[in-house]
Amino acid sequence: MTTTVPGRTSRAAGLEPMFAPQGIAVVGASRSPGKLGAVLARSLAGFGGHLALVNSRDETMYGSVRAAAAAGPVDLAMICVPASACPAVLAEAAAAGVRAAVVCGGGFAEAGGDGVERQRQLAEIVAETGIRLLGPNTSGFLAPHVGVTASFVPGVADVRPGRVAVVAASGGVNHALAFLLAEAGHGISLAAGLGNAVDVTAPDVLDHLADDAVTAAVALHVESVADGPRLVASVRRLSARKPVVALVVGQHDVGAFAASHTGALATSWRTTRAALAQAGAVLVDDERELVDAVGALSVTRLPPSADPGVGVVTAQAGPGLLLLDDLRGRRARVPELAESTQDTLATLLPPLTYQRNPVDTGRPGPELGRVLVTVAADPGVDVLAGYALHEPDAVDLPSALREASGTPVVFGVGGTGPAVTATRRALLDAGVAVAADPRGVAAAVGALLADARRQAVPRSPETRGQAPVVPARSYDEHQAKQVLGIRTMPSRACASRTEAHAAFDAVGGPVAVKILDAAILHKTEIGGVHLGVSSHAELDQALDRLPGARRFLVEAMAPPGVDLVLGARRDPVFGPVLLLGLGGTTAEALADVAIRLAPVSLAEAAAMPAELAGRALLAGWRGGPELDTAELPRVAAGLGDLLVANPGLDEIEVNPLRLTHDGLIALDAVIISKEADDAHADH
């Protein structure tokens, strides 16, 4: 649980006393080896600054934080006392001039009961004094470059300094990622576990890292988001300077998003991932993939490119097939090599090997370096992906890969033991991203590609005309279509049978007959829609089945096509969001949706269909209609602009939005205002 301090803005500059302190006080230090204070004191034993142990019950230690601060500079207080005593100790530290603190123990909001009040007290002290607080309920942080191991987890002192930073919601995940990165050969610049985040939040640390010269890439672990716009702004600023790789928890938690058409299709997990990706983060699905991805991006980064090409070189065919298959699943482009490239490869490799891309050398040999150089020089290749078992007698991998140093490379080295570890470390030191297996290579390459694609997408909406300001009320289908201005079938709104029959003659059958009532969102469920009405007699029958209807719509039947759902709504965390999916119940059943924060640029909107699993249906599948790459972005961006320009509106949806051979046609539309939202939910 997170307590937000009222009026809090980003104070990243205030984190230097925490992450680069001149002096540290361990409050609650102990000579009993198993106690938290004793463990933290041991972890910090290598700190080169003033280290003060504080325990009023031990005459060999300082009796108070004030006494410790009088003996030397104390920027950071590690508070290792029972939860009930933490507020008083934090207040004492702030009064003594300490500028940062970490509360490691639990017993706060996560425990409920009195813990909620204790956490509120901590928040009040932070707001009143300005002291920065990490936690409570965290296992601390690592800052190896400045010799600070502010953690009670054994073994963390062995994590070497490096160029990867970790910002994790969980202290446990923070350490798990730090250890995994260390095993993969990467060091840590900073690894911070936020815990309950009563003060220091992910955006605070991300803003701090944006100006950190040591950090080359950031691993972000997200469990929940309290302030969506601020997190997005921090990721956007940071990713413009250095890569951010995000792992969002909650894929299988389908808790209520909202009681609405669009909300039912977009879980908070999907919205969070979409928001972070739109801000520039690379998304991963698990912690192993995160390590491979952020490790690669800390070593190398591709320039902006809408569709970079991958050259694959493998010394064993089986692992090469695994690598290629995984890359294809990540929508990597693996182009056939140019004829001139293949001609050169034919002089280097046996004729039975595959040489068009992937390139199979048969086994690692002395020619590997020249093969890599040749593939890297191909005009369609922007990054090399390779794999070989460790066979030092056959080839010197570091020397071979140095020959291809002009092109970004991710190389997998298979094997185990100290020699393999040393080879991987040598490659990392030479600027080659390294993985241990084909899947790791694919994950790393996928991250490089995703990062390049994100860089190529404009981050700000183009200058567009101002969206209309409309009254904050609910609209029936006919009124909503008029407001949205999206192409529809010919239709007339009617208030009587006479008007309906006149509309039938004007529109021409067959027609759809629908009830018009802003309070009814699911017309088909109450028998409020009748399709294919082709005569006046059938029209009377349809009207008879709409008892009590005051208004109804007579609309020409639409041609066949592919149905989409396009919606915009106000997410409680991130604000206005835009959603595109396959229409009808398909999107809901398969969760096949693409999400963006509004407003969106036309380029961002244009990229949404490519994220749908059913995207092939939009590309002329079996003679079907083909999506106009300019029309949908205009419609989608306009929908988002309308919601942004009208704070009184809560949700807009076009479902279905039918793709036909003549373009997009809105077959139904809903606009809901905030005031009417509760009434619709009850209905």
XYZ file of C-alpha atoms in Angstrom:
683
model
C 0.000 0.000 0.000
C 1.313 3.457 -0.882
C 0.629 6.657 1.005
C 0.938 9.715 -1.209
C 2.259 12.869 0.410
C -0.026 15.785 -0.562
C 1.647 18.284 -2.857
C 4.674 16.060 -3.430
C 6.585 16.749 -6.621
C 9.701 15.085 -7.961
C 12.743 15.777 -5.788
C 15.272 13.562 -7.528
C 18.064 15.935 -6.557
C 17.292 15.056 -2.938
C 18.324 11.426 -3.390
C 22.084 11.955 -3.421
C 22.273 11.875 0.403
C 20.592 8.463 0.270
C 22.409 6.821 -2.619
C 25.797 8.567 -2.198
C 26.064 9.404 1.524
C 29.169 10.705 3.264
C 28.062 9.188 6.538
C 25.603 6.502 7.656
C 23.995 5.795 11.022
C 22.627 2.335 11.758
C 19.884 2.983 14.304
C 19.127 -0.161 16.271
C 22.574 -1.657 15.736
C 23.220 -4.747 17.786
C 26.010 -7.105 18.796
C 23.578 -10.048 18.555
C 24.585 -11.551 15.187
C 21.092 -12.528 14.073
C 19.412 -9.169 14.635
C 18.639 -6.875 11.712
C 20.792 -4.069 13.086
C 23.797 -6.388 13.401
C 23.375 -7.721 9.860
C 23.144 -4.226 8.407
C 26.202 -3.112 10.350
C 28.164 -6.020 8.857
C 26.890 -5.233 5.348
C 28.055 -1.645 5.696
C 31.429 -2.530 7.189
C 33.179 -1.773 3.904
C 31.724 1.736 3.661
C 34.533 4.270 3.420
C 32.731 7.175 5.088
C 31.583 7.847 8.634
C 29.708 4.753 9.902
C 27.963 5.275 13.234
C 26.277 2.491 15.188
C 23.393 3.787 17.317
C 21.847 1.945 20.256
C 20.923 3.751 23.471
C 21.169 0.462 25.404
C 24.751 -0.306 24.373
C 27.498 1.824 25.911
C 29.900 0.924 23.091
C 27.657 2.672 20.546
C 26.219 6.145 20.105
C 23.232 6.804 22.322
C 21.279 8.825 19.746
C 21.280 9.891 16.124
C 22.118 13.418 17.237
C 25.248 12.150 18.996
C 26.264 10.172 15.917
C 25.776 13.250 13.714
C 27.868 15.341 16.074
C 30.787 12.942 15.650
C 30.789 13.080 11.844
C 28.565 13.680 8.841
C 25.439 11.524 8.746
C 23.399 11.798 5.562
C 21.603 8.448 5.784
C 19.917 6.702 8.710
C 19.292 2.958 8.422
C 16.410 2.468 10.868
C 16.335 -1.066 12.308
C 13.938 -0.755 15.232
C 10.418 -2.176 15.799
C 7.715 -0.599 13.631
C 6.093 1.133 16.598
C 9.332 3.050 17.295
C 10.095 4.020 13.690
C 8.140 7.312 13.524
C 9.917 8.693 16.575
C 13.340 7.617 15.274
C 12.628 9.142 11.864
C 11.609 12.421 13.490
C 14.768 12.350 15.620
C 16.936 11.752 12.555
C 15.344 14.644 10.690
C 15.828 16.939 13.687
C 19.513 15.947 13.785
C 19.975 17.097 10.181
C 19.923 13.658 8.551
C 18.598 14.058 5.013
C 17.646 10.478 4.103
C 16.487 7.313 5.832
C 15.622 3.693 5.099
C 13.035 1.811 7.177
C 13.689 -1.845 6.503
C 11.224 -3.619 8.737
C 7.572 -4.414 8.106
C 4.520 -3.858 10.250
C 3.112 -0.873 8.382
C 0.291 -0.470 5.862
C 0.931 -3.894 4.367
C 0.029 -5.421 7.745
C -3.190 -3.434 8.191
C -4.479 -2.428 11.612
C -2.134 -0.154 13.560
C 0.384 -0.408 10.744
C -1.693 1.916 8.597
C -1.504 4.630 11.254
C 2.242 4.128 11.688
C 2.753 4.561 7.955
C 0.628 7.704 8.002
C 2.870 9.095 10.745
C 5.956 8.423 8.644
C 4.362 10.280 5.722
C 3.576 13.260 7.944
C 7.157 13.465 9.195
C 8.450 13.343 5.620
C 6.064 16.119 4.579
C 6.939 18.300 7.559
C 10.728 17.880 7.543
C 11.697 17.087 3.941
C 13.729 14.023 4.898
C 13.723 11.434 2.101
C 12.488 7.985 3.083
C 12.946 4.651 1.314
C 10.411 2.062 2.454
C 9.147 1.042 4.894
C 9.009 -2.707 4.357
C 12.060 -2.925 2.102
C 15.327 -4.858 2.149
C 17.219 -1.703 1.225
C 19.463 -0.813 -1.705
C 22.900 -1.347 -3.243
C 25.190 1.354 -4.583
C 28.444 -0.552 -5.275
C 30.231 2.367 -6.973
C 30.218 4.320 -3.702
C 30.698 1.278 -1.481
C 27.224 1.331 0.075
C 25.575 -2.025 0.757
C 22.477 -0.789 2.560
C 20.884 -4.218 2.722
C 20.500 -7.067 5.175
C 20.534 -9.762 2.444
C 23.619 -11.989 2.627
C 25.951 -11.949 -0.352
C 25.035 -8.529 -1.712
C 28.467 -7.142 -0.956
C 29.819 -9.447 -3.672
C 27.760 -7.728 -6.397
C 30.311 -5.769 -8.384
C 29.915 -2.204 -9.675
C 28.501 -1.950 -13.170
C 26.272 -0.030 -15.558
C 22.809 -1.505 -14.899
C 20.395 0.055 -12.404
C 17.437 -1.777 -10.867
C 14.313 -0.018 -9.614
C 11.970 -2.603 -8.095
C 8.666 -2.361 -6.278
C 9.753 -5.281 -4.113
C 12.938 -5.439 -2.079
C 13.091 -9.174 -2.678
C 12.774 -8.775 -6.445
C 15.379 -6.025 -6.301
C 17.927 -8.428 -4.837
C 16.869 -11.318 -7.063
C 17.506 -9.176 -10.146
C 20.805 -7.913 -8.778
C 22.007 -11.485 -8.248
C 20.799 -12.601 -11.695
C 22.567 -9.677 -13.331
C 25.734 -10.485 -11.400
C 25.579 -14.120 -12.533
C 25.184 -12.924 -16.126
C 28.391 -10.917 -15.823
C 26.841 -7.494 -15.320
C 27.557 -5.191 -12.435
C 25.133 -2.836 -10.712
C 25.168 0.949 -10.591
C 22.203 1.110 -8.218
C 19.609 -1.410 -7.062
C 16.741 -0.002 -5.007
C 13.738 -1.831 -3.540
C 10.871 0.609 -2.928
C 8.793 -1.414 -0.449
C 5.697 0.514 0.619
C 7.038 3.668 -1.095
C 5.664 6.078 1.472
C 7.982 8.758 0.043
C 10.563 7.639 -2.525
C 8.734 6.168 -5.514
C 9.809 4.728 -8.841
C 9.597 8.122 -10.619
C 11.900 9.633 -7.978
C 14.578 7.031 -8.576
C 14.137 7.120 -12.362
C 14.600 10.901 -12.344
C 17.717 10.439 -10.232
C 19.120 7.902 -12.697
C 18.512 10.166 -15.706
C 21.456 12.274 -14.580
C 23.605 9.396 -13.315
C 26.689 9.133 -15.539
C 27.451 5.577 -14.368
C 24.102 4.039 -15.331
C 23.748 2.887 -18.955
C 20.398 1.034 -18.738
C 17.613 0.609 -16.173
C 15.559 -2.433 -15.163
C 12.142 -1.393 -13.830
C 9.901 -3.777 -11.864
C 6.304 -2.576 -11.385
C 3.603 -4.074 -9.173
C 1.156 -1.178 -8.935
C 1.072 2.471 -9.961
C -0.187 5.298 -7.769
C 0.485 8.202 -10.148
C 0.364 7.116 -13.776
C 1.150 10.441 -15.486
C 4.174 11.021 -13.278
C 5.560 7.534 -13.909
C 5.049 7.959 -17.649
C 6.768 11.353 -17.595
C 9.773 9.932 -15.719
C 10.129 6.942 -18.049
C 9.816 9.243 -21.065
C 12.579 11.544 -19.795
C 14.854 8.669 -18.850
C 14.338 6.559 -21.982
C 15.253 9.544 -24.146
C 18.742 9.320 -22.603
C 19.187 5.644 -21.765
C 17.149 2.442 -22.242
C 14.511 1.350 -19.753
C 13.331 -2.272 -19.609
C 10.089 -2.854 -17.706
C 8.616 -5.979 -16.103
C 5.003 -5.423 -15.020
C 3.410 -7.861 -12.581
C -0.233 -8.894 -12.868
C -0.778 -10.508 -16.259
C -3.142 -13.090 -14.798
C -4.945 -10.776 -12.398
C -8.116 -9.791 -14.192
C -9.511 -7.679 -11.376
C -12.228 -5.185 -12.255
C -10.967 -2.385 -14.458
C -14.332 -0.688 -14.787
C -17.938 -1.641 -15.544
C -17.944 -0.591 -19.178
C -17.520 -1.917 -22.686
C -13.956 -0.726 -23.130
C -12.833 -1.242 -19.549
C -13.862 -4.871 -19.625
C -11.316 -5.432 -22.379
C -8.314 -3.717 -20.780
C -6.894 -4.920 -17.502
C -4.717 -2.620 -15.453
C -1.748 -4.846 -16.372
C -2.260 -4.205 -20.075
C -2.798 -0.498 -19.556
C 0.349 -0.184 -17.460
C 2.421 -2.045 -20.041
C 0.994 0.038 -22.869
C 1.671 3.273 -21.008
C 5.275 2.332 -20.261
C 5.895 1.196 -23.825
C 4.436 4.422 -25.189
C 6.773 6.315 -22.850
C 9.744 4.498 -24.378
C 10.275 1.426 -22.209
C 11.050 -2.019 -23.597
C 8.621 -4.609 -22.195
C 9.565 -8.112 -21.024
C 7.536 -10.995 -19.635
C 9.756 -12.432 -16.894
C 12.858 -11.762 -14.836
C 15.195 -13.874 -17.010
C 14.182 -11.981 -20.111
C 14.625 -8.732 -18.213
C 18.220 -9.628 -17.357
C 19.078 -10.538 -20.954
C 17.341 -7.429 -22.292
C 18.713 -4.809 -19.923
C 22.150 -6.422 -20.010
C 22.279 -6.111 -23.790
C 21.006 -2.539 -23.757
C 23.634 -1.562 -21.195
C 26.297 -2.689 -23.690
C 24.898 -1.584 -27.040
C 21.942 0.269 -28.532
C 20.637 0.497 -32.088
C 19.870 3.853 -33.708
C 16.211 4.681 -34.327
C 14.734 2.395 -36.980
C 11.190 1.353 -37.856
C 12.217 -2.183 -38.863
C 15.860 -3.171 -38.211
C 17.202 -6.293 -39.902
C 18.858 -9.157 -38.021
C 21.734 -11.230 -39.325
C 21.932 -14.643 -37.644
C 25.183 -16.606 -37.461
C 25.279 -19.941 -35.694
C 27.985 -22.549 -35.277
C 25.456 -25.310 -34.541
C 22.305 -25.816 -36.622
C 20.022 -26.986 -33.789
C 20.536 -23.986 -31.509
C 20.363 -21.817 -34.619
C 16.867 -23.100 -35.354
C 15.796 -22.351 -31.785
C 17.202 -18.844 -32.120
C 15.526 -18.200 -35.466
C 12.181 -19.513 -34.236
C 12.282 -17.277 -31.168
C 13.256 -14.245 -33.248
C 10.363 -14.874 -35.625
C 8.023 -15.026 -32.635
C 9.259 -11.564 -31.667
C 8.488 -10.285 -35.174
C 12.157 -9.758 -35.943
C 12.986 -9.224 -39.604
C 15.601 -11.761 -40.710
C 16.147 -10.809 -44.370
C 17.761 -13.009 -46.981
C 21.324 -11.814 -47.476
C 22.319 -9.987 -50.630
C 23.743 -12.077 -53.473
C 27.149 -10.438 -53.064
C 27.156 -11.361 -49.362
C 26.308 -14.970 -50.173
C 29.070 -15.071 -52.790
C 31.614 -14.024 -50.166
C 30.296 -16.521 -47.628
C 30.648 -19.284 -50.221
C 34.398 -18.700 -50.222
C 34.538 -19.046 -46.431
C 32.184 -21.937 -45.670
C 31.605 -25.508 -46.860
C 28.969 -25.741 -49.635
C 26.575 -27.859 -47.562
C 26.076 -25.137 -44.934
C 23.097 -22.760 -45.061
C 24.317 -19.292 -46.055
C 21.279 -17.122 -46.853
C 20.376 -16.029 -43.272
C 20.685 -17.645 -40.882
C 24.271 -18.517 -41.685
C 25.357 -21.900 -40.346
C 29.116 -22.364 -40.133
C 28.804 -26.053 -39.272
C 30.955 -25.608 -36.171
C 33.032 -22.764 -34.752
C 36.269 -22.318 -36.660
C 38.941 -19.759 -37.543
C 36.747 -18.329 -40.307
C 34.039 -17.240 -37.825
C 35.386 -13.691 -37.529
C 35.347 -13.152 -41.306
C 31.852 -14.667 -41.516
C 30.601 -12.220 -38.890
C 32.216 -9.293 -40.705
C 30.667 -10.369 -43.996
C 27.157 -10.739 -42.573
C 27.465 -7.466 -40.662
C 28.376 -5.651 -43.884
C 25.194 -6.811 -45.640
C 22.981 -3.784 -46.430
C 19.926 -5.430 -44.842
C 21.599 -6.216 -41.501
C 21.521 -3.792 -38.559
C 22.355 -6.173 -35.708
C 24.085 -9.555 -35.460
C 22.667 -12.436 -33.428
C 24.977 -15.397 -32.959
C 25.455 -18.575 -30.991
C 28.277 -21.068 -30.525
C 29.249 -23.664 -27.986
C 32.433 -22.820 -26.159
C 35.212 -24.623 -28.066
C 38.427 -22.697 -27.354
C 40.556 -25.087 -29.389
C 38.441 -24.375 -32.489
C 38.055 -20.586 -32.291
C 38.958 -17.646 -30.080
C 35.480 -16.106 -29.722
C 36.599 -12.713 -28.325
C 39.049 -12.284 -31.214
C 36.471 -13.389 -33.792
C 33.837 -11.007 -32.488
C 36.257 -8.083 -32.298
C 36.494 -8.297 -36.086
C 32.803 -7.346 -36.310
C 33.066 -4.525 -33.786
C 31.406 -1.959 -36.053
C 27.954 -3.578 -35.791
C 25.900 -4.220 -32.640
C 26.231 -7.892 -31.686
C 24.428 -10.236 -29.305
C 26.256 -13.517 -28.975
C 25.336 -16.628 -27.040
C 28.147 -18.704 -25.601
C 27.024 -22.182 -24.586
C 28.829 -24.138 -21.922
C 29.666 -24.093 -18.245
C 32.627 -23.587 -15.973
C 35.177 -20.832 -15.266
C 36.505 -20.731 -18.845
C 33.032 -20.057 -20.240
C 32.413 -17.386 -17.609
C 35.740 -15.758 -18.495
C 34.875 -15.779 -22.210
C 31.502 -14.164 -21.612
C 33.124 -11.532 -19.417
C 35.736 -10.816 -22.108
C 32.997 -10.341 -24.690
C 31.082 -7.966 -22.405
C 34.236 -5.967 -21.787
C 34.692 -5.757 -25.561
C 31.208 -4.291 -26.011
C 29.477 -7.481 -27.143
C 26.132 -8.280 -25.515
C 26.232 -11.846 -24.201
C 23.692 -14.538 -23.386
C 23.953 -18.140 -22.211
C 21.450 -19.775 -24.562
C 19.487 -19.180 -27.782
C 16.445 -17.881 -25.935
C 18.584 -15.343 -24.126
C 20.063 -14.174 -27.438
C 16.571 -13.767 -28.898
C 15.367 -11.859 -25.826
C 18.350 -9.515 -25.995
C 17.979 -8.938 -29.736
C 14.238 -8.426 -29.304
C 14.962 -5.714 -26.739
C 17.383 -3.951 -29.087
C 14.801 -4.054 -31.870
C 11.976 -2.823 -29.635
C 14.143 0.018 -28.385
C 15.069 1.045 -31.940
C 11.434 0.963 -33.041
C 10.321 3.043 -30.072
C 12.985 5.629 -30.800
C 11.687 5.899 -34.364
C 8.113 6.745 -33.298
C 7.410 10.460 -32.738
C 6.734 11.003 -29.050
C 4.453 14.030 -29.327
C 1.159 14.409 -31.193
C 1.271 16.474 -34.343
C -0.324 19.899 -34.352
C -3.977 19.164 -35.006
C -7.167 21.149 -34.960
C -8.843 21.564 -31.597
C -11.362 18.820 -30.863
C -14.912 20.099 -30.363
C -16.175 20.841 -26.866
C -19.502 19.104 -26.312
C -21.994 19.054 -23.438
C -21.186 16.614 -20.639
C -24.201 14.347 -20.987
C -24.959 10.895 -22.289
C -25.789 10.435 -25.941
C -27.815 7.830 -27.744
C -26.315 6.084 -30.775
C -27.553 8.613 -33.350
C -26.398 11.610 -31.304
C -23.028 9.986 -30.552
C -22.352 9.314 -34.231
C -23.094 12.956 -35.039
C -20.636 14.134 -32.394
C -17.880 11.758 -33.475
C -18.136 12.577 -37.152
C -17.078 9.093 -38.256
C -18.559 7.785 -41.503
C -21.811 5.858 -40.988
C -24.445 4.180 -43.123
C -27.372 6.357 -44.248
C -29.885 6.576 -41.406
C -32.684 8.548 -39.810
C -33.745 8.952 -36.202
C -37.504 8.445 -35.828
C -40.091 9.148 -33.156
C -43.095 7.438 -34.734
C -44.092 4.594 -37.067
C -44.914 7.105 -39.757
C -41.410 8.553 -39.579
C -39.945 5.033 -39.564
C -41.755 4.044 -42.770
C -40.689 7.304 -44.424
C -37.112 6.613 -43.335
C -37.310 3.110 -44.813
C -38.339 4.560 -48.168
C -35.613 7.209 -48.021
C -32.811 4.897 -46.913
C -33.869 1.859 -48.922
C -33.953 -1.674 -47.592
C -32.665 -3.793 -46.159
C -32.228 -1.789 -42.954
C -31.353 -2.197 -39.296
C -33.917 -0.986 -36.773
C -32.532 -0.047 -33.356
C -33.905 1.426 -30.180
C -32.473 4.868 -29.366
C -32.004 5.351 -25.633
C -28.854 6.766 -24.029
C -29.502 4.667 -20.928
C -29.329 1.377 -22.845
C -25.753 0.361 -23.634
C -26.379 -3.254 -24.645
C -29.251 -2.974 -27.101
C -28.908 -6.482 -28.516
C -29.290 -8.046 -25.066
C -32.801 -6.634 -24.660
C -33.917 -7.298 -28.227
C -33.381 -3.680 -29.209
C -31.735 -4.400 -32.576
C -33.346 -6.019 -35.637
C -31.270 -6.570 -38.755
C -32.050 -7.211 -42.397
C -35.497 -5.606 -42.385
C -36.394 -5.565 -46.078
C -40.076 -4.593 -46.316
C -42.670 -2.363 -44.696
C -44.320 -5.421 -43.191
C -41.051 -6.566 -41.631
C -40.512 -3.009 -40.390
C -43.850 -3.121 -38.554
C -42.883 -6.463 -37.008
C -39.556 -5.005 -35.844
C -41.279 -1.992 -34.328
C -43.762 -4.278 -32.552
C -40.805 -5.927 -30.860
C -39.653 -2.540 -29.515
C -42.524 -1.854 -27.066
C -42.285 1.425 -25.237
C -39.512 2.758 -27.433
C -39.832 6.521 -27.820
C -37.171 6.860 -30.497
C -35.529 4.430 -32.861
C -33.021 4.450 -35.669
C -33.629 3.188 -39.179
C -30.240 2.599 -40.798
C -29.117 1.002 -44.069
C -27.440 -2.371 -43.594
C -23.665 -2.213 -43.851
C -21.645 -4.268 -46.305
C -19.683 -7.206 -44.885
C -16.241 -6.672 -43.435
C -14.071 -7.027 -40.350
C -15.445 -5.589 -37.118
C -13.210 -3.603 -34.769
C -13.818 -1.918 -31.440
C -12.325 1.526 -30.916
C -12.772 3.188 -27.558
C -11.460 5.942 -25.326
C -11.935 6.135 -21.573
C -10.495 7.690 -18.447
C -8.298 5.238 -16.646
C -8.264 5.926 -12.888
C -4.447 5.770 -12.830
C -3.228 6.949 -16.231
C -6.015 9.255 -17.400
C -7.357 9.213 -20.990
C -6.548 5.966 -22.815
C -7.359 4.707 -26.290
C -8.125 1.061 -27.088
C -8.302 -0.822 -30.376
C -9.315 -4.456 -30.729
C -11.209 -6.925 -32.830
C -14.914 -6.195 -32.503
C -17.815 -8.132 -31.085
C -16.937 -10.578 -28.326
C -13.627 -11.616 -29.918
C -11.570 -8.871 -28.327
C -13.025 -9.585 -24.901
C -12.585 -13.351 -25.173
C -9.024 -13.247 -26.499
C -7.906 -9.978 -24.869
C -6.590 -9.068 -28.319
C -6.280 -5.315 -27.828
C -3.806 -2.485 -28.321
C -3.780 0.440 -25.889
C -2.315 3.958 -26.000
C -2.446 6.967 -23.709
C -4.295 9.900 -25.260
C -3.547 12.167 -26.961
C -1.655 10.053 -29.470
C 0.416 10.972 -32.480
C -0.733 9.648 -35.824
C 2.371 7.446 -35.894
C 1.511 5.956 -32.501
C -2.057 5.281 -33.594
C -0.864 3.767 -36.869
C 1.221 1.218 -34.946
C -1.722 -0.115 -32.935
C -3.127 -2.645 -35.460
C 0.272 -4.368 -35.733
C -0.014 -5.371 -32.061
C -3.203 -7.366 -32.581
C -2.931 -11.129 -32.869
C -5.666 -10.955 -35.510
C -3.877 -8.280 -37.547
C -3.830 -10.502 -40.646
C -7.605 -10.009 -40.898
C -6.950 -6.316 -41.557
C -4.585 -6.915 -44.468
C -6.917 -8.268 -47.132
C -7.247 -11.748 -45.647
C -8.731 -14.069 -48.315
C -9.940 -11.215 -50.443
C -11.287 -9.223 -47.531
C -10.891 -5.476 -47.026
C -7.506 -3.913 -46.299
C -7.047 -1.292 -43.602
C -6.113 2.191 -44.801
C -2.977 3.076 -42.824
C -3.965 6.755 -42.855
C -7.702 6.499 -42.127
C -7.565 4.561 -38.855
C -4.917 6.817 -37.233
C -7.045 9.876 -38.029
C -10.166 8.300 -36.545
C -8.360 6.930 -33.470
C -6.426 10.116 -32.740
C -9.608 12.147 -33.137
C -11.413 9.946 -30.631
C -8.619 10.442 -28.095
C -8.514 14.187 -28.740
C -12.264 14.432 -28.099
C -11.951 12.758 -24.692
C -8.962 14.904 -23.726
C -10.762 18.104 -24.741
C -13.898 17.230 -22.760
C -13.126 16.478 -19.089
C -16.826 15.918 -18.438
C -16.910 12.861 -20.710
C -15.939 9.531 -19.212
C -16.054 7.108 -22.116
C -16.427 7.000 -25.891
C -16.784 3.805 -27.875
C -17.382 2.773 -31.461
C -18.295 -0.925 -31.527
C -18.404 -2.229 -34.085
C -16.235 -0.058 -36.298
C -16.454 -2.072 -39.493
C -13.614 -2.279 -41.971
C -15.120 -2.589 -45.457
C -13.730 -2.368 -48.974
C -14.867 1.269 -48.924
C -13.167 2.081 -45.615
C -14.238 2.339 -41.976
C -17.910 2.629 -41.000
C -19.217 3.219 -37.472
C -22.119 0.820 -36.880
C -22.709 1.762 -33.247
C -21.383 4.453 -30.932
C -21.638 5.330 -27.240
C -20.649 8.476 -25.339
C -20.962 8.477 -21.549
C -20.494 11.459 -19.267
C -19.113 11.253 -15.747
C -22.440 12.315 -14.262
C -24.329 9.556 -16.030
C -21.741 6.824 -15.464
C -23.244 5.519 -12.237
C -26.717 5.473 -13.715
C -25.532 3.422 -16.683
C -23.704 0.989 -14.428
C -26.850 0.443 -12.389
C -28.858 -0.043 -15.538
